[in-house]
XYZ file of C-alpha atoms in Angstrom:
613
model
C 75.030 -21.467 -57.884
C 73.852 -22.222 -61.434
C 71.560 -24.560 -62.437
C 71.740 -27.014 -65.284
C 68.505 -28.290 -65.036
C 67.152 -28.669 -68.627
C 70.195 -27.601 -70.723
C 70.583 -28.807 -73.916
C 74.047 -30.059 -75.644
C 74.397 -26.375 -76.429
C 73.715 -24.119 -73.408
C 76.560 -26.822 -71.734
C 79.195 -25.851 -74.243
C 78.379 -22.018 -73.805
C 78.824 -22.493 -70.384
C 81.856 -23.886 -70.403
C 83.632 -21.591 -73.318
C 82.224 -18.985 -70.344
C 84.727 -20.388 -68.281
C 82.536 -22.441 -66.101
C 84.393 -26.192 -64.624
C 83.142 -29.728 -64.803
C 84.218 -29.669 -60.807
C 81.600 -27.049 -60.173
C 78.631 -27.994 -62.525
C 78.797 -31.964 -62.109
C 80.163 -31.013 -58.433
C 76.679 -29.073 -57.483
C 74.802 -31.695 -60.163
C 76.116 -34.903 -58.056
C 75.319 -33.291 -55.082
C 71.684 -32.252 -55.597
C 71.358 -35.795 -56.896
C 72.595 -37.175 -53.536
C 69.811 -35.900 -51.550
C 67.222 -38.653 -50.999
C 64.212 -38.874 -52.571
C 61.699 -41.814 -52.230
C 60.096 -40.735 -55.146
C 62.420 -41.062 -57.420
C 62.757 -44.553 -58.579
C 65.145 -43.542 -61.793
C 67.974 -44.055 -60.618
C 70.124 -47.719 -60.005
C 73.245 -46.093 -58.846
C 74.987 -42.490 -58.980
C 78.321 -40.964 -58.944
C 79.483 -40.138 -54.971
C 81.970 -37.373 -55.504
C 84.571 -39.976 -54.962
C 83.713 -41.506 -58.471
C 83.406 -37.752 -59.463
C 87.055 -37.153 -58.756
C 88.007 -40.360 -60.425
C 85.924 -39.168 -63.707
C 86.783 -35.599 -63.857
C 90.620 -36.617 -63.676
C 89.961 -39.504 -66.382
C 88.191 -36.138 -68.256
C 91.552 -34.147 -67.933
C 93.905 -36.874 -69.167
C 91.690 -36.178 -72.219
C 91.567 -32.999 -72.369
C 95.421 -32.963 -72.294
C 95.136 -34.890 -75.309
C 93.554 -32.764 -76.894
C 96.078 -29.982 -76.288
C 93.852 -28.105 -73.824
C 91.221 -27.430 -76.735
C 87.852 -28.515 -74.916
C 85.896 -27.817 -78.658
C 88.440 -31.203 -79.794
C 86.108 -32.786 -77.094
C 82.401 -32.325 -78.801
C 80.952 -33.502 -75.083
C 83.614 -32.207 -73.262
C 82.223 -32.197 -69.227
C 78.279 -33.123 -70.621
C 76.717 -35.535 -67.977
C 74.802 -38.698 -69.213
C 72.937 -41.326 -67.891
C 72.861 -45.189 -68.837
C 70.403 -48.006 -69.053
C 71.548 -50.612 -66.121
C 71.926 -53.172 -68.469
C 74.711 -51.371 -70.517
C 78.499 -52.030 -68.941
C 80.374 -49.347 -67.729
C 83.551 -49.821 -65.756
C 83.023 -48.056 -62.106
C 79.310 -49.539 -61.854
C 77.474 -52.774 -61.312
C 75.431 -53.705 -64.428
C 72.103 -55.045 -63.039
C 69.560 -55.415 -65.741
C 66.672 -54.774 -63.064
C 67.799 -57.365 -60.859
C 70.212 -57.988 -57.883
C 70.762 -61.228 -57.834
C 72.059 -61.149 -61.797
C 74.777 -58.121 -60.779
C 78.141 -58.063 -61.837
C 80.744 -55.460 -61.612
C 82.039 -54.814 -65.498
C 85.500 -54.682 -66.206
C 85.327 -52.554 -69.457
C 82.738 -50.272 -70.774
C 80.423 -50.968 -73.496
C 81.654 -49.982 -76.751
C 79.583 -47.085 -77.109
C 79.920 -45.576 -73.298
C 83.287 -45.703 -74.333
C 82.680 -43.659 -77.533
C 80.761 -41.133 -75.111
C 83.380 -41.104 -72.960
C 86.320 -40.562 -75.181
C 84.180 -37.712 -77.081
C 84.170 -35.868 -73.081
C 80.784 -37.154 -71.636
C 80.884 -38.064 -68.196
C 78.542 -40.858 -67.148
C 76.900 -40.107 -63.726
C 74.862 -42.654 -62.910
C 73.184 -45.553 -63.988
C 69.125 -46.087 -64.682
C 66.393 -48.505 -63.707
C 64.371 -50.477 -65.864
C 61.304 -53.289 -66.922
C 63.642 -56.220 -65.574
C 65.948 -57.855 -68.643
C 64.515 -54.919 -70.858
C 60.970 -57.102 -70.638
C 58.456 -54.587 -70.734
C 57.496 -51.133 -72.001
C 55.730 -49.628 -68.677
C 58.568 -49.380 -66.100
C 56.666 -51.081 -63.418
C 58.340 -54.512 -63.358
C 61.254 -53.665 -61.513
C 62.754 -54.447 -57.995
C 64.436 -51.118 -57.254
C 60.181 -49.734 -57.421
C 57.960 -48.136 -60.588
C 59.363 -45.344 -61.949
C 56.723 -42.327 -62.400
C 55.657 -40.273 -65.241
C 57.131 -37.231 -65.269
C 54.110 -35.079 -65.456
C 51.813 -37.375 -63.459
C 53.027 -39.663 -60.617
C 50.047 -41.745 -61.427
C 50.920 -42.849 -64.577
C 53.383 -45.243 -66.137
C 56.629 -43.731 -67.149
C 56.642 -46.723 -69.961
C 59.919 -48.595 -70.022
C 61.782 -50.966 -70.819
C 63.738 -47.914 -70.377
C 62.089 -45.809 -68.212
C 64.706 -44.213 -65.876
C 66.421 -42.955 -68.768
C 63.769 -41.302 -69.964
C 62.845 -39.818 -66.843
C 65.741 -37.882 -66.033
C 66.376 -36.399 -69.439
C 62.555 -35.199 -68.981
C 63.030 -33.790 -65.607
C 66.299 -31.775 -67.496
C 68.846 -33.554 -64.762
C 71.307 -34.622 -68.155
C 70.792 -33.311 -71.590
C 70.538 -37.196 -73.125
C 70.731 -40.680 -71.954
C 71.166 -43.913 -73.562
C 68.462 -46.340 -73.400
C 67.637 -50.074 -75.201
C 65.246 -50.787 -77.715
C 63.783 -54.343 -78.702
C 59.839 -53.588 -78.987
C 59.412 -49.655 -78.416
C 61.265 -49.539 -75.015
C 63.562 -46.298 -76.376
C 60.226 -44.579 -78.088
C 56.892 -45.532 -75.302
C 58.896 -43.477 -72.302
C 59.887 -40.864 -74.876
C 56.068 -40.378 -75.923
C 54.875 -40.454 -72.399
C 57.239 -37.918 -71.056
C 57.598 -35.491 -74.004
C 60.987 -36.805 -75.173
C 63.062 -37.441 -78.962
C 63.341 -41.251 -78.552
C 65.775 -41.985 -81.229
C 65.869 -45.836 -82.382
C 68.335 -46.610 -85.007
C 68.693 -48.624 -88.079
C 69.498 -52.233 -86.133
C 73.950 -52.202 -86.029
C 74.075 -48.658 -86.791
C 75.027 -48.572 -83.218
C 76.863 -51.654 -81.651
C 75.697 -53.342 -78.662
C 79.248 -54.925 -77.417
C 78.332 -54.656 -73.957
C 74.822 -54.851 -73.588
C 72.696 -57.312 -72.050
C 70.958 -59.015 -74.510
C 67.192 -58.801 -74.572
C 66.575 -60.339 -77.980
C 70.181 -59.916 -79.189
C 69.151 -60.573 -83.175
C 66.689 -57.075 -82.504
C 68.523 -55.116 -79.755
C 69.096 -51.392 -80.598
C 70.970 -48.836 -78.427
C 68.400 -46.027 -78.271
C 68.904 -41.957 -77.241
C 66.675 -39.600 -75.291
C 67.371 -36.252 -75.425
C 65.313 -32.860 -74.858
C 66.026 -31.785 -78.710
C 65.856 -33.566 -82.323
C 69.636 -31.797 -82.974
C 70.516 -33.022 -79.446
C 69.883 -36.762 -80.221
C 71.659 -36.305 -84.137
C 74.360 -34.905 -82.533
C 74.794 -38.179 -80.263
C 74.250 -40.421 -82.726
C 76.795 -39.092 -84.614
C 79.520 -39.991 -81.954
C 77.831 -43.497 -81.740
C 77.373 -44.423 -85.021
C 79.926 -47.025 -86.901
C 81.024 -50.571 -87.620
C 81.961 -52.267 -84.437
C 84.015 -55.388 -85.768
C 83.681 -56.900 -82.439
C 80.458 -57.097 -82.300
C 78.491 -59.789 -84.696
C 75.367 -58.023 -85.017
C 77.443 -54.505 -86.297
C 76.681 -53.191 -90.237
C 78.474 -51.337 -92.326
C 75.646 -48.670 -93.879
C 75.100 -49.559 -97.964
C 77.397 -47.974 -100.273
C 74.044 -47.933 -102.435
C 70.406 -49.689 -102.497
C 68.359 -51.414 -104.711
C 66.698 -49.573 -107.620
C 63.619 -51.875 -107.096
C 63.782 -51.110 -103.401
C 60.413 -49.671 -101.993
C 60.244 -46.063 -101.497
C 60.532 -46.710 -97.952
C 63.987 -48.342 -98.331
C 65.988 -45.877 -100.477
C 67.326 -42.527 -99.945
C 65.308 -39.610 -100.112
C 63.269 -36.858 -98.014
C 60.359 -38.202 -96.155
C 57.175 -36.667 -98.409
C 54.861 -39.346 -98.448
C 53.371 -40.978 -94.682
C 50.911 -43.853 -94.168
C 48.463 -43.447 -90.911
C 47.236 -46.025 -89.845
C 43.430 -46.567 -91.947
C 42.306 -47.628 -88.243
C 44.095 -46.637 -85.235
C 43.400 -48.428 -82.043
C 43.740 -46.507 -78.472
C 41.462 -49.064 -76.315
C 39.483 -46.800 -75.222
C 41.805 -44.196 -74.383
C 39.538 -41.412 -75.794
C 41.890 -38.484 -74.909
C 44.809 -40.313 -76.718
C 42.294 -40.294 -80.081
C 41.945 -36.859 -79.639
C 45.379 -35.749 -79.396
C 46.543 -38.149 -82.042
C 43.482 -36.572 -83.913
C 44.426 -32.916 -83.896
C 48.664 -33.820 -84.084
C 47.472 -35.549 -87.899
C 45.773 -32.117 -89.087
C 48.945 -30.643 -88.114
C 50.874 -32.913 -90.047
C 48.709 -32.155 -93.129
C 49.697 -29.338 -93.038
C 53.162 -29.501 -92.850
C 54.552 -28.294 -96.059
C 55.861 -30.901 -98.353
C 53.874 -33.542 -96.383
C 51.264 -35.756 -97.444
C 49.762 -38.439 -95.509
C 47.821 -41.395 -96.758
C 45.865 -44.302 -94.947
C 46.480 -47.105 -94.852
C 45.705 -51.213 -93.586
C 47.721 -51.937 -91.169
C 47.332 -55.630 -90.577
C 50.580 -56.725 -91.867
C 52.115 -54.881 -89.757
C 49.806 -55.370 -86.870
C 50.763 -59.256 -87.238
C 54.237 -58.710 -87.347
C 54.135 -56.846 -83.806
C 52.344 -60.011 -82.265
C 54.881 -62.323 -83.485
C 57.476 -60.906 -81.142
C 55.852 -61.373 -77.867
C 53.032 -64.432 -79.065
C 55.871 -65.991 -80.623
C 59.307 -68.000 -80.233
C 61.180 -64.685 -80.474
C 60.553 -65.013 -76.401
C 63.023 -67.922 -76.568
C 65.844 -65.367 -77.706
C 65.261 -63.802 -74.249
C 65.699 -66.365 -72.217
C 68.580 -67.501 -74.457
C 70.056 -64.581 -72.640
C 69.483 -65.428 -69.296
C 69.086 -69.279 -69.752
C 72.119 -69.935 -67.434
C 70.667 -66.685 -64.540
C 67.219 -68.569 -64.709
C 67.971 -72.188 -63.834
C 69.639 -71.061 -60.513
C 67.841 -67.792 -60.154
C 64.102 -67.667 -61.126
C 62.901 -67.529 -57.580
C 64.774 -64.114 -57.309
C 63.554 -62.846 -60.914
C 60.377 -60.435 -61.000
C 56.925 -62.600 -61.387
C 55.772 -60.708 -65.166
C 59.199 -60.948 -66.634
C 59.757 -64.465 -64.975
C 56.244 -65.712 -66.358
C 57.125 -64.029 -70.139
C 60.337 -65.661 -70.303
C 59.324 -69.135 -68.969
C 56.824 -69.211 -72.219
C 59.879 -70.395 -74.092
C 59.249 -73.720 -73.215
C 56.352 -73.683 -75.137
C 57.810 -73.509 -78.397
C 59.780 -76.023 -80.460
C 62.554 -75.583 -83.129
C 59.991 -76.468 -85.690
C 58.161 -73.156 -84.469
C 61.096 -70.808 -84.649
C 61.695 -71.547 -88.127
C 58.166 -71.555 -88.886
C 57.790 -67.999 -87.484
C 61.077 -66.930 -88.872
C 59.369 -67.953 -92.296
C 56.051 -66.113 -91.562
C 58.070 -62.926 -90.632
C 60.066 -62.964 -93.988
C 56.323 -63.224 -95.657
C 55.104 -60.404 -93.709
C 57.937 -58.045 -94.684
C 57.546 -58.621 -97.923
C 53.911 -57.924 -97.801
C 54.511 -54.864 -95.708
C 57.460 -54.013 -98.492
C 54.991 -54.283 -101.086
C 52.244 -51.797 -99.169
C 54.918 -49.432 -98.908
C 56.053 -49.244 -102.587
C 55.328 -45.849 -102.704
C 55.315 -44.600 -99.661
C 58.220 -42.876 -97.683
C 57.455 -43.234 -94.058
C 54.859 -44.292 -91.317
C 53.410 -41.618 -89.375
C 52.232 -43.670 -85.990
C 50.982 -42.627 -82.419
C 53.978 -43.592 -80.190
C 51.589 -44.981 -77.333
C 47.915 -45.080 -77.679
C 47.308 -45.181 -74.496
C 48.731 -44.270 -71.036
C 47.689 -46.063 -68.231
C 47.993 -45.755 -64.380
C 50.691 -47.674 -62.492
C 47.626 -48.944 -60.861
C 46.388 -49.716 -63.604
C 49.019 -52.158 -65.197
C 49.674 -53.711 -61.654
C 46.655 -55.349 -62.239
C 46.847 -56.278 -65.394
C 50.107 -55.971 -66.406
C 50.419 -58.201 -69.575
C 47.445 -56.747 -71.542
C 48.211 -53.043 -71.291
C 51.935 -53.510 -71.866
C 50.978 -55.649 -74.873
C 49.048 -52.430 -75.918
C 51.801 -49.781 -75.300
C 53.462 -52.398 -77.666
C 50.850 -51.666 -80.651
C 52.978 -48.939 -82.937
C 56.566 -49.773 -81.709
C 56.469 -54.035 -81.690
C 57.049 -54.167 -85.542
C 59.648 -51.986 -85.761
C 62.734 -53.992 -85.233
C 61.334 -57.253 -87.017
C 61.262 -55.526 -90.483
C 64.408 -53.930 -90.137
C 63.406 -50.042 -90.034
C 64.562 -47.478 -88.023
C 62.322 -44.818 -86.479
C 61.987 -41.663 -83.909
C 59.445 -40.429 -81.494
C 58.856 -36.775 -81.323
C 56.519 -34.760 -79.005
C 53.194 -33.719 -80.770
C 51.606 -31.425 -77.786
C 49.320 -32.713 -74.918
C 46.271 -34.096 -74.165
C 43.193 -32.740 -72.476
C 44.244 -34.074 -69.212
C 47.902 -32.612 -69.606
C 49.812 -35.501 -70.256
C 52.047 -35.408 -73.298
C 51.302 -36.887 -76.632
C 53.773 -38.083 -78.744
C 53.797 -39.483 -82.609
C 56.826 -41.563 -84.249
C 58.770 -41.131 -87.646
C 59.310 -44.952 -88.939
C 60.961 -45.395 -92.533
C 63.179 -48.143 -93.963
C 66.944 -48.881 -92.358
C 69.827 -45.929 -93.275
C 66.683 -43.694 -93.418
C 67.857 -42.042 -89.939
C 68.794 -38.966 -90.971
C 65.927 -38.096 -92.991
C 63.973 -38.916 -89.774
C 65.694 -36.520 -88.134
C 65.137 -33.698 -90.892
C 61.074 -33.888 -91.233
C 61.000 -34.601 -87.331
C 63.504 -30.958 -86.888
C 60.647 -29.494 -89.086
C 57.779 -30.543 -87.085
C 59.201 -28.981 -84.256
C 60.226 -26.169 -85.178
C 56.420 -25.773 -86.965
C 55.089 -27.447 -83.748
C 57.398 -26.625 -80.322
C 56.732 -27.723 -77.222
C 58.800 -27.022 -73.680
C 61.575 -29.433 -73.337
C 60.837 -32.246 -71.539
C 58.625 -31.682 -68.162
C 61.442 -28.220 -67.830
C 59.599 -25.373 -68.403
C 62.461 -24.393 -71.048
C 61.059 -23.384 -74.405
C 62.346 -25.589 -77.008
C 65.341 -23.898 -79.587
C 65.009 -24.248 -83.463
C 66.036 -27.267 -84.173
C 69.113 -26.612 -86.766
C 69.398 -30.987 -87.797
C 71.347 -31.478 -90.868
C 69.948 -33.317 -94.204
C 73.364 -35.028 -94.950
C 71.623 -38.938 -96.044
C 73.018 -42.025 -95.029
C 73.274 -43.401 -98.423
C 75.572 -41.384 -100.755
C 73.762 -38.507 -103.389
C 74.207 -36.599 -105.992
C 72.857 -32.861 -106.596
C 72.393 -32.286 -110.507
C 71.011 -28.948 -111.897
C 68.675 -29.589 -114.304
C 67.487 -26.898 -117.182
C 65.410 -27.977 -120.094
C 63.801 -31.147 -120.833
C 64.834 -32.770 -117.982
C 62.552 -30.002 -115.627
C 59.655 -31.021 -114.170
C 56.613 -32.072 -116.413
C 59.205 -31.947 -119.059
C 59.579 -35.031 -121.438
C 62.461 -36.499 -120.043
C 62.056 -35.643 -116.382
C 61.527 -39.638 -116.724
C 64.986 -40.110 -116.662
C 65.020 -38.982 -113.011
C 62.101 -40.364 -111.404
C 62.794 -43.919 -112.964
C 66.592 -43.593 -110.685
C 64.077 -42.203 -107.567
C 65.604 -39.185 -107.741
C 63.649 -36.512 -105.765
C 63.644 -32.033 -106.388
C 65.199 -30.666 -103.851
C 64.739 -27.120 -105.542
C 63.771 -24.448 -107.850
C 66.050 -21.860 -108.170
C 68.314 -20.456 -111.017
C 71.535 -19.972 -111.857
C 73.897 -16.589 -111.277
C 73.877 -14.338 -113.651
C 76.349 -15.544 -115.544
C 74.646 -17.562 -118.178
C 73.229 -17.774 -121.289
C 70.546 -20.460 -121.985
C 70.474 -21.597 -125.824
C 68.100 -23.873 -127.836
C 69.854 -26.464 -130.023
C 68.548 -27.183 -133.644
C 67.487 -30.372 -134.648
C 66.785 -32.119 -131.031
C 64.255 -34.565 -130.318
C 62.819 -33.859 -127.612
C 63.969 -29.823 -128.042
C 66.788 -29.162 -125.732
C 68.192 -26.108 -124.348
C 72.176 -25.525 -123.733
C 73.339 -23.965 -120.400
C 76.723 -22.084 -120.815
C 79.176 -20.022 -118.800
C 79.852 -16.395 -120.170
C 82.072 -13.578 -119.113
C 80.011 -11.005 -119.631
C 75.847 -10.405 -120.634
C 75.103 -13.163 -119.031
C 71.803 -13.914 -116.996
C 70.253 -16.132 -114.051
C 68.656 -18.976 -115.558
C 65.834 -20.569 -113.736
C 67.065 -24.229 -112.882
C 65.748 -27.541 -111.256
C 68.118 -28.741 -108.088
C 67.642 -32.702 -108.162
C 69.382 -35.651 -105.990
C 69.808 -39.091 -106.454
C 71.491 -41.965 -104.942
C 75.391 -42.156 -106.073
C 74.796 -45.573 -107.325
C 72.186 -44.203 -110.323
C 74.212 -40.643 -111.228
C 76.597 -42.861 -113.818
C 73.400 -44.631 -115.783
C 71.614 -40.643 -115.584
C 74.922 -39.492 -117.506
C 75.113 -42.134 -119.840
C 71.821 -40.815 -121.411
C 73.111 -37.873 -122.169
C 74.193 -37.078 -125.909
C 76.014 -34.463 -127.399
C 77.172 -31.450 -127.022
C 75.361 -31.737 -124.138
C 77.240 -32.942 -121.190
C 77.376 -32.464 -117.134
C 79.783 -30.148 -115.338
C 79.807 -27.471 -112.642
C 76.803 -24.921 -112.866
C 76.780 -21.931 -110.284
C 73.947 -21.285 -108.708
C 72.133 -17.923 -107.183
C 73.476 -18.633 -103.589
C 77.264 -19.088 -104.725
C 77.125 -22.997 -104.621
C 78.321 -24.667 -107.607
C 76.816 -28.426 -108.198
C 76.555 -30.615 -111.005
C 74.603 -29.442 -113.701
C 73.768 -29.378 -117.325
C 76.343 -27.451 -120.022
C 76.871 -27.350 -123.816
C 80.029 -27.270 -125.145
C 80.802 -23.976 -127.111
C 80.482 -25.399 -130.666
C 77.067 -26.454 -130.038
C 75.644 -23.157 -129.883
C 77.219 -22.305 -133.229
C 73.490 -22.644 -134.995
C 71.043 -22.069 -131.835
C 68.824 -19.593 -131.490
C 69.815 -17.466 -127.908
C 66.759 -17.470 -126.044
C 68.112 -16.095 -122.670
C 65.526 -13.350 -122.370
C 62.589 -16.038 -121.613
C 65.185 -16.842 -118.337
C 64.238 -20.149 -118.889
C 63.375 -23.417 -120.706
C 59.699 -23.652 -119.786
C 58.624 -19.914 -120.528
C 60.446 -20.662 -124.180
C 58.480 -23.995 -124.695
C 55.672 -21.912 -124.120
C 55.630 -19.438 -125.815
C 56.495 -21.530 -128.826
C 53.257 -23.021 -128.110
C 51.490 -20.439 -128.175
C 52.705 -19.527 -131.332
C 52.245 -22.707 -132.932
């Protein structure tokens, strides 16, 4: 028989373009999963291979949809696992708790994305009761266990999705996120926790922890996994109130953490805290001289206070009333049968008034501006994903403080509106993984994605707790916010006198190259500053050393107005074959230029003029 333990998206497609079935590999996966275990706390409820028949002919009404092509179904037969408190028609949404059960009669909006795309749900996974937690201890269906040490807290909310993507039993698994509950069980089991830009993904369908902060998160084993999901799940839900439509364009006065462009720039935190975790300081320690060194990469320190306060608001505050908001009506009949932590957290809503919502609703607007103002140049956070990881033991006996800790790097998150993802960063001393998370500005996902793809592949670790080495991860740089490439080849260049006009619209170089040799590079008499005129030729032409440069859509149209005659933008070839925007001259302004081709460039000309002078 084979096994599918630890596959990626990838090796599941191969196998099934080998001619391997979805009755044979979810068959002998659904079966294997049958077999009790009372260690294994993951799991709510599972697939019997009656629901297996029912899903695998639901799969080939699909497929005959899609004219028998199983590459029209991008997770055609892929197994997945859900977060008991998202609906899926065929099992009981729970939330962590019996007594709140109810059998669904449609699935979530984004299980049915999944679904439609191929994906076959097998089973559903347990969780911190009403998402309220990030250790996955506070459950009634038992702790689930770290992955790599039984001892230790799995971290939760979600923490049996986490757990089998780790142990390689489905390639990804949806999760929630409200405080750090789809990033703490990704850093503690060597996991890509993927939490999106808030209504990037809809949550029609979800139990509402705080339903104003709720994101669906993603675990998978891989960076390209988890972009590849998101993908499928991303888009405006009109249904659902707390959807978005991602910006056409953002604010030219936004802070570098809020508009498009690669993540260069990272604040660390000036003073970490790891309570006393000593091997967590250590790892997090050697994972940041990595990271300097990770080309393109520069990390600064920074206070984070604001950021710090924001975190406490959410649990020390009257967001706690949003949560029982969402079980309000459960908890008046119910309480006695809810677990004693999550019952206790909730039942602080009592303590605040409407007077105290607004007032913290005020103090959080403060606080983002402050933090939007610390991060005016800056492109990302660079963050430990848990400082610490302690035994179940442990947070049985004191289970508010150390989940308030877990909490430290992940609580702000949602309140100021950013999106972020947790990526492995090695192990500790005492073999547990380490983990770091990616946080920038909302629509900044995908550029999470790319710098997190090159830390991987600069920094791999196995997949999961599989002992299957991890592939190059191959994530695309696509933004979220529309660009523009332009080619730039004289003044405009780096260092160059009106390279101004670029940085002023935030545009960022995205390379030096040149040109193919079809070119001839000119410089035009009686410019201020001197400029240099790009054009096309038939034959005797050149490669011309260029500047590749991208800016948001919304600033390209200003950029061109600036530009006078006979200069003008067009299409410029480049070495690879690609032809982009770029810099020309039309023909009759060359008629008095001197040619100035053989310096294959702007700069070496302005030089050696110089010198000259």
């Amino acid at each position: 028989m084979m096994t599918t333990r630890g596959w990626t998206l990838e090796q599941w497609r191969q196998a099934y373009n080998e001619g391997a079935t979805p009755e044979a590999l979810l068959g002998e996966l659904i079966t294997q999963l049958a077999k009790p275990d009372s260690t294994d706390n993951a799991w709510i409820s599972l697939l019997d291979q009656e629901g297996l028949a029912h899903a695998l002919a639901a799969l080939q009404t699909r497929l005959d949809e899609a004219d028998g092509k199983i590459d029209k179904l991008p997770l055609y037969g892929i197994p997945f696992a859900a977060k008991d408190n998202i609906d899926a028609a065929g099992f009981a949404t729970t939330a962590g708790c019996p007594a709140y059960a109810y059998q669904p009669t449609r699935d979530a909006a984004l299980i049915d994305k999944l679904r439609t795309a191929g994906a076959v749900l097998i089973g559903k996974t347990n969780l911190d009761q009403f998402a309220t937690g990030l250790v996955g201890t506070r459950s009634p269906f038992g702790a689930v266990a770290n992955s790599f040490n039984p001892e230790v807290v799995s971290g939760g909310s979600s923490s049996g999705s986490a757990s089998v993507v780790a142990r390689g039993l489905v390639p990804f698994s949806l999760g929630t996120d409200t405080a750090g509950s789809g990033r703490v069980p990704a850093g503690l089991n060597n996991l890509v926790g993927l939490k999106p830009t808030k209504g990037l993904f809809s949550i029609d369908g979800v139990v509402p922890a705080c339903r104003s902060l709720d994101c669906v998160s993603i675990f998978s084993l891989t960076v390209n996994d988890a972009g590849q999901i998101a993908e499928l799940m991303a888009g405006f839900e009109p249904a659902d109130a707390f959807s978005r439509k991602a910006p056409s364009a953002l604010p030219l006065d936004a802070p570098a953490i809020r508009r498009p462009g690669p993540l260069a720039k990272l604040a660390i935190p000036q003073s970490p805290q790891f309570f006393g975790d000593v091997v967590a300081e250590k790892a997090w320690q050697t994972a940041v001289e990595k990271w300097q060194k990770l080309e393109g990469v520069t990390l600064v320190e920074l206070d984070f206070a604001p950021m710090l306060e924001l975190a406490a608001l959410l649990y020390e505050g009257p967001w706690v009333a949003e949560r029982h908001a969402a079980v309000e009506t459960f908890m008046a009949e119910h309480a006695q049968n809810m677990n004693d932590v999550v019952r206790g957290i909730i039942s602080n809503a009592g303590k605040y008034s409407a007077t105290d919502t607004f007032k913290a609703q005020y103090r959080k607007e403060e606080l983002v501006r402050v933090i939007d103002n610390l991060l005016d140049d800056i492109d990302g956070l660079l963050v430990p994903t848990a400082p610490t990881a302690p035994t179940i033991e442990a947070v049985n006996a004191d289970p508010v403080t150390l989940n308030s800790q877990l909490g430290t790097y992940t609580n702000f998150v949602n309140l100021a509106d950013f999106c972020a993802l947790a990526v492995p960063a090695g192990f500790r001393d005492d073999g547990l993984p380490f983990g770091v998370t990616l946080v920038s500005g909302a629509w900044k996902d995908r550029e999470l994605q790319t710098l997190a793809s090159r830390w991987l592949n600069a920094h791999p670790t196995p997949l999961g707790a599989t002992d299957q080495a991890r592939p190059p991860e191959t994530v695309h740089t696509t933004l979220a916010v529309p660009t523009v490439q332009v080619a730039v080849v004289g003044a405009h260049l780096s260092g160059m006198p009106l390279n101004t006009q670029l940085t002023e619209r935030h545009a960022w170089r995205v390379a030096s190259t040149t040109t193919s040799a079809n070119y001839r590079l000119f410089a035009l008499p009686n410019t201020v500053p001197p400029k240099p005129g790009l054009q096309r030729v038939h034959e005797n032409g050149a490669a011309i050393i260029v500047e590749v440069w991208e800016m948001a859509a919304s600033e390209f149209g200003s950029f061109v107005d600036l530009i006078p005659a006979p200069l003008g933008i067009g299409s410029v070839e480049l070495a690879d074959g690609r032809w982009i925007n770029g810099f020309i001259c039309e023909g009759h302004g060359t008629t008095d230029a001197q040619d100035v081709t053989e310096f294959g460039g702007w700069r070496a000309y302005i030089k050696a003029q110089t010198s000259h002078a």
